[in-house]
Tab-separated table of C-alpha atoms in Angstrom:
chain	number	residue	atom	x	y	z
A	1	MET	CA	81.481	118.418	68.107
A	2	ALA	CA	80.076	114.896	68.256
A	3	LEU	CA	82.692	112.314	67.333
A	4	ILE	CA	80.318	109.337	67.441
A	5	GLU	CA	76.576	109.336	66.782
A	6	LEU	CA	74.317	106.296	66.870
A	7	GLU	CA	70.679	106.645	65.858
A	8	GLU	CA	68.279	103.763	66.574
A	9	VAL	CA	70.977	101.204	65.865
A	10	ARG	CA	69.867	97.579	65.746
A	11	ARG	CA	71.925	94.479	65.076
A	12	SER	CA	70.328	91.087	64.545
A	13	TYR	CA	71.898	87.664	63.924
A	14	ARG	CA	70.340	84.537	62.542
A	15	ILE	CA	71.104	81.529	64.725
A	16	GLY	CA	69.555	78.318	63.458
A	17	GLY	CA	66.003	79.158	62.511
A	18	SER	CA	65.709	82.147	64.834
A	19	TRP	CA	66.732	85.790	64.750
A	20	ILE	CA	68.522	87.165	67.811
A	21	ARG	CA	68.571	90.921	68.312
A	22	ALA	CA	71.861	91.876	69.996
A	23	LEU	CA	71.190	95.626	69.824
A	24	ASP	CA	67.675	96.987	69.990
A	25	GLY	CA	67.387	100.658	69.085
A	26	VAL	CA	70.530	102.166	70.606
A	27	SER	CA	70.883	105.942	70.299
A	28	LEU	CA	73.978	107.535	71.780
A	29	THR	CA	76.219	110.543	71.217
A	30	ILE	CA	79.883	110.610	72.255
A	31	GLN	CA	81.732	113.909	72.104
A	32	GLN	CA	85.359	114.420	71.176
A	33	GLY	CA	87.348	114.115	74.404
A	34	ASP	CA	84.798	111.985	76.296
A	35	PHE	CA	85.900	109.185	78.624
A	36	LEU	CA	83.165	106.562	78.516
A	37	ALA	CA	82.844	103.265	80.376
A	38	VAL	CA	80.562	100.576	78.934
A	39	ARG	CA	79.294	97.835	81.196
A	40	GLY	CA	76.588	95.219	81.398
A	41	PRO	CA	76.135	91.468	81.946
A	42	SER	CA	77.148	88.865	79.388
A	43	GLY	CA	74.741	88.921	76.462
A	44	SER	CA	73.673	92.500	77.129
A	45	GLY	CA	74.910	93.788	73.759
A	46	LYS	CA	78.036	95.676	74.834
A	47	SER	CA	80.407	93.557	72.723
A	48	THR	CA	78.225	94.032	69.634
A	49	PHE	CA	78.133	97.746	70.408
A	50	MET	CA	81.928	97.903	70.558
A	51	ASN	CA	82.277	95.899	67.333
A	52	ILE	CA	80.076	98.422	65.562
A	53	LEU	CA	81.981	101.376	67.039
A	54	GLY	CA	85.228	99.769	65.877
A	55	CYS	CA	83.892	99.281	62.319
A	56	LEU	CA	84.261	95.521	62.740
A	57	ASP	CA	80.518	95.032	62.201
A	58	ARG	CA	77.638	96.957	60.650
A	59	PRO	CA	74.188	97.825	61.997
A	60	THR	CA	71.257	95.862	60.620
A	61	GLU	CA	69.178	99.015	61.025
A	62	GLY	CA	69.854	102.579	62.077
A	63	ARG	CA	72.812	104.850	61.472
A	64	TYR	CA	76.336	105.105	62.876
A	65	ARG	CA	78.371	108.211	62.109
A	66	LEU	CA	82.036	108.492	63.047
A	67	ASP	CA	83.440	111.996	62.765
A	68	GLY	CA	80.536	112.868	60.487
A	69	ILE	CA	80.963	109.844	58.191
A	70	ASP	CA	78.093	107.359	57.860
A	71	VAL	CA	80.332	104.318	58.196
A	72	GLY	CA	77.483	101.818	57.885
A	73	ARG	CA	77.320	102.598	54.170
A	74	LEU	CA	81.024	102.124	53.420
A	75	HIS	CA	82.565	99.118	51.667
A	76	HIS	CA	85.106	96.863	53.391
A	77	ASP	CA	88.242	98.638	52.146
A	78	ALA	CA	86.947	102.003	53.320
A	79	LEU	CA	86.073	100.532	56.717
A	80	ALA	CA	89.567	99.084	57.034
A	81	ALA	CA	91.045	102.490	56.216
A	82	ILE	CA	88.928	104.149	58.921
A	83	ARG	CA	89.976	101.526	61.462
A	84	ASN	CA	93.626	102.153	60.663
A	85	ARG	CA	93.323	105.938	60.656
A	86	SER	CA	90.787	106.779	63.354
A	87	ILE	CA	90.537	103.915	65.860
A	88	GLY	CA	93.057	102.408	68.253
A	89	PHE	CA	92.219	99.021	69.789
A	90	VAL	CA	93.361	97.676	73.170
A	91	PHE	CA	92.351	94.164	74.284
A	92	GLN	CA	92.283	92.174	77.513
A	93	SER	CA	94.629	89.527	76.066
A	94	PHE	CA	96.949	92.199	74.537
A	95	ASN	CA	96.768	90.548	71.062
A	96	LEU	CA	100.480	90.951	70.430
A	97	LEU	CA	102.228	88.857	67.788
A	98	PRO	CA	104.200	86.320	69.867
A	99	ARG	CA	107.146	85.985	67.458
A	100	ALA	CA	107.526	89.722	66.872
A	101	SER	CA	109.437	92.136	69.086
A	102	ALA	CA	107.735	94.934	70.987
A	103	LEU	CA	108.981	97.356	68.333
A	104	GLU	CA	107.659	95.226	65.479
A	105	ASN	CA	104.276	94.937	67.197
A	106	VAL	CA	103.995	98.711	67.520
A	107	GLU	CA	105.102	99.168	63.910
A	108	LEU	CA	102.369	96.883	62.563
A	109	PRO	CA	99.588	99.468	61.975
A	110	LEU	CA	102.097	101.694	60.160
A	111	LEU	CA	103.111	98.759	57.980
A	112	TYR	CA	99.491	98.513	56.834
A	113	ARG	CA	99.745	102.194	55.898
A	114	ARG	CA	102.780	101.332	53.768
A	115	MET	CA	104.853	103.887	55.637
A	116	TRP	CA	108.535	103.994	54.759
A	117	PRO	CA	110.375	101.506	57.048
A	118	GLY	CA	112.769	104.010	58.594
A	119	LYS	CA	110.003	106.458	59.424
A	120	ARG	CA	107.687	103.860	60.925
A	121	ARG	CA	110.515	102.413	63.040
A	122	ARG	CA	111.407	105.825	64.434
A	123	ARG	CA	107.790	106.583	65.241
A	124	ALA	CA	107.225	103.196	66.889
A	125	LEU	CA	110.407	103.485	68.952
A	126	ALA	CA	109.468	106.999	70.072
A	127	MET	CA	106.096	105.669	71.217
A	128	LEU	CA	107.713	102.850	73.214
A	129	GLU	CA	110.091	105.335	74.812
A	130	GLN	CA	107.134	107.505	75.767
A	131	PHE	CA	105.832	104.576	77.808
A	132	GLY	CA	109.185	103.751	79.362
A	133	LEU	CA	109.799	100.698	77.189
A	134	GLY	CA	112.551	101.874	74.863
A	135	SER	CA	115.054	99.494	76.449
A	136	ARG	CA	112.679	96.578	75.820
A	137	ALA	CA	111.987	97.304	72.154
A	138	SER	CA	113.702	94.096	71.031
A	139	HIS	CA	111.939	91.869	73.599
A	140	LYS	CA	109.257	89.382	72.529
A	141	PRO	CA	105.901	89.465	74.384
A	142	ALA	CA	106.807	86.336	76.408
A	143	GLU	CA	109.804	88.238	77.783
A	144	LEU	CA	107.595	91.042	79.119
A	145	SER	CA	105.316	91.265	82.137
A	146	GLY	CA	101.569	91.649	81.700
A	147	GLY	CA	101.766	95.352	82.443
A	148	GLN	CA	104.533	95.824	79.906
A	149	GLN	CA	102.608	93.876	77.283
A	150	GLN	CA	99.562	96.078	77.797
A	151	ARG	CA	101.732	99.198	77.487
A	152	VAL	CA	103.077	97.849	74.200
A	153	ALA	CA	99.475	97.293	73.083
A	154	ILE	CA	98.565	100.868	74.053
A	155	ALA	CA	101.616	102.170	72.188
A	156	ARG	CA	100.495	100.190	69.128
A	157	ALA	CA	96.998	101.675	69.426
A	158	LEU	CA	98.372	105.227	69.641
A	159	VAL	CA	101.066	105.077	66.972
A	160	THR	CA	98.570	105.951	64.219
A	161	GLU	CA	97.361	109.022	66.169
A	162	PRO	CA	93.711	107.864	66.283
A	163	SER	CA	90.645	109.891	67.218
A	164	VAL	CA	89.361	107.292	69.660
A	165	ILE	CA	90.701	104.404	71.742
A	166	LEU	CA	88.444	101.362	72.181
A	167	ALA	CA	89.628	99.253	75.114
A	168	ASP	CA	87.946	95.894	75.767
A	169	GLU	CA	88.524	94.814	79.400
A	170	PRO	CA	92.052	96.318	79.325
A	171	THR	CA	92.725	95.473	82.993
A	172	GLY	CA	91.086	92.037	83.028
A	173	ALA	CA	94.363	90.074	82.799
A	174	LEU	CA	96.304	92.285	85.215
A	175	ASP	CA	96.720	92.505	88.979
A	176	SER	CA	94.907	95.369	90.697
A	177	GLN	CA	97.912	97.695	91.037
A	178	THR	CA	98.962	97.282	87.407
A	179	GLY	CA	95.338	97.697	86.366
A	180	GLN	CA	95.199	101.035	88.173
A	181	GLU	CA	98.385	102.109	86.418
A	182	ILE	CA	96.883	101.224	83.031
A	183	MET	CA	93.724	103.192	83.841
A	184	SER	CA	95.883	106.144	84.885
A	185	ILE	CA	97.459	106.015	81.431
A	186	PHE	CA	94.009	106.183	79.836
A	187	ARG	CA	93.017	109.026	82.140
A	188	GLY	CA	96.152	110.929	81.174
A	189	LEU	CA	95.551	110.360	77.474
A	190	ASN	CA	91.974	111.520	77.864
A	191	GLY	CA	93.224	114.602	79.679
A	192	GLU	CA	95.261	115.379	76.579
A	193	GLY	CA	92.072	115.324	74.478
A	194	LEU	CA	91.841	111.716	73.275
A	195	THR	CA	88.418	110.056	73.322
A	196	VAL	CA	88.554	106.832	75.356
A	197	ILE	CA	85.859	104.130	75.493
A	198	VAL	CA	86.404	101.218	77.878
A	199	VAL	CA	84.354	98.036	78.233
A	200	THR	CA	84.637	96.626	81.732
A	201	HIS	CA	83.004	94.396	84.334
A	202	GLU	CA	84.955	96.088	87.128
A	203	ALA	CA	83.172	98.809	89.105
A	204	GLU	CA	86.398	100.626	89.992
A	205	VAL	CA	87.407	100.792	86.338
A	206	ALA	CA	83.975	102.080	85.292
A	207	GLU	CA	84.029	104.731	88.015
A	208	SER	CA	87.254	106.173	86.612
A	209	ALA	CA	85.320	107.333	83.535
A	210	ASP	CA	83.350	110.540	83.166
A	211	ARG	CA	80.317	108.698	81.810
A	212	ILE	CA	79.022	105.181	82.370
A	213	VAL	CA	76.735	103.529	79.832
A	214	THR	CA	75.055	100.327	80.958
A	215	PHE	CA	73.606	97.794	78.517
A	216	ARG	CA	70.817	95.366	79.263
A	217	ASP	CA	68.968	93.209	76.736
A	218	GLY	CA	70.473	95.119	73.820
A	219	ARG	CA	69.411	98.510	75.107
A	220	VAL	CA	71.053	101.352	76.984
A	221	VAL	CA	69.690	101.916	80.469
A	222	PRO	CA	69.856	105.406	82.047
A	223	GLU	CA	73.422	106.707	82.298
A	224	ASP	CA	75.313	107.425	85.493
A	225	VAL	CA	78.087	109.910	86.069
A	226	GLY	CA	81.357	108.219	87.040
A	227	THR	CA	83.958	109.485	89.463
A	228	ARG	CA	87.705	109.439	89.331
A	229	SER	CA	88.192	107.946	92.787
A	230	GLY	CA	91.479	106.202	93.398
A	231	LEU	CA	93.117	107.415	90.188
A	232	ASN	CA	95.290	110.403	89.452
A	233	SER	CA	93.444	112.665	87.015
A	234	ASP	CA	96.427	114.832	86.156
A	235	ALA	CA	96.729	114.738	82.366
A	236	ASN	CA	100.499	114.719	82.563
A	237	CYS	CA	100.984	112.147	85.313
A	238	HIS	CA	100.799	108.984	83.237
A	239	LEU	CA	104.171	109.242	81.545
A	240	SER	CA	106.150	109.515	84.765
A	241	LEU	CA	104.026	106.754	86.240
A	242	VAL	CA	104.681	104.253	83.483
A	243	ARG	CA	108.375	105.098	83.389
A	244	SER	CA	108.813	104.584	87.097
A	245	ASN	CA	106.718	101.426	87.203
A	246	ALA	CA	107.730	99.761	83.924
A	247	ARG	CA	108.293	96.113	84.675
């Protein structure tokens, strides 16, 4: 079943007296359980594409359906509910609250759901423990390494049990070894059935995906098939990896 369907999606912005078309007729289908890499030069439209997928923006024209719902027609509150329920976000800069502990950062999406405090704390702590960070639950982001911060961000993205993970340059602020470990986590999660979409400039990261979509001038150019070279594709390997390499 298609999880994401875009039909002739266009997105235009008015800058000064001119209209700029960031997306120009994008049609794409992403199935449940896909692992997709999105790449392209700056200004190619990939960031606008991800903003639309994440329900942070709306198409000017065309249709975007997420899990069968035409999200382009929903009001802001409904879009916010879909973001909280169906989409997990992971960013290059981690986007953790600097004055909050790792546990409090992971709890945040559940707070927006108004989940009972005891329940949300247990769920958030269980998620941190899954990624080998239970002993660091009380640490602030500044007390964690880059790899640990990104694992906290992934835990936060997963705590709501989303249908899809949108990761924007998730390895861009990490050294190469830690970046490979993070991509192994995504590969493991995808092996368990989660849909993963990663924006990247790095060829090795893109090649870890099953599909590569390249943007140029607001359009999708012909797709390539990625490989999994250099990464462990075992769906169960990521938990032992992050536990043994948590730092």
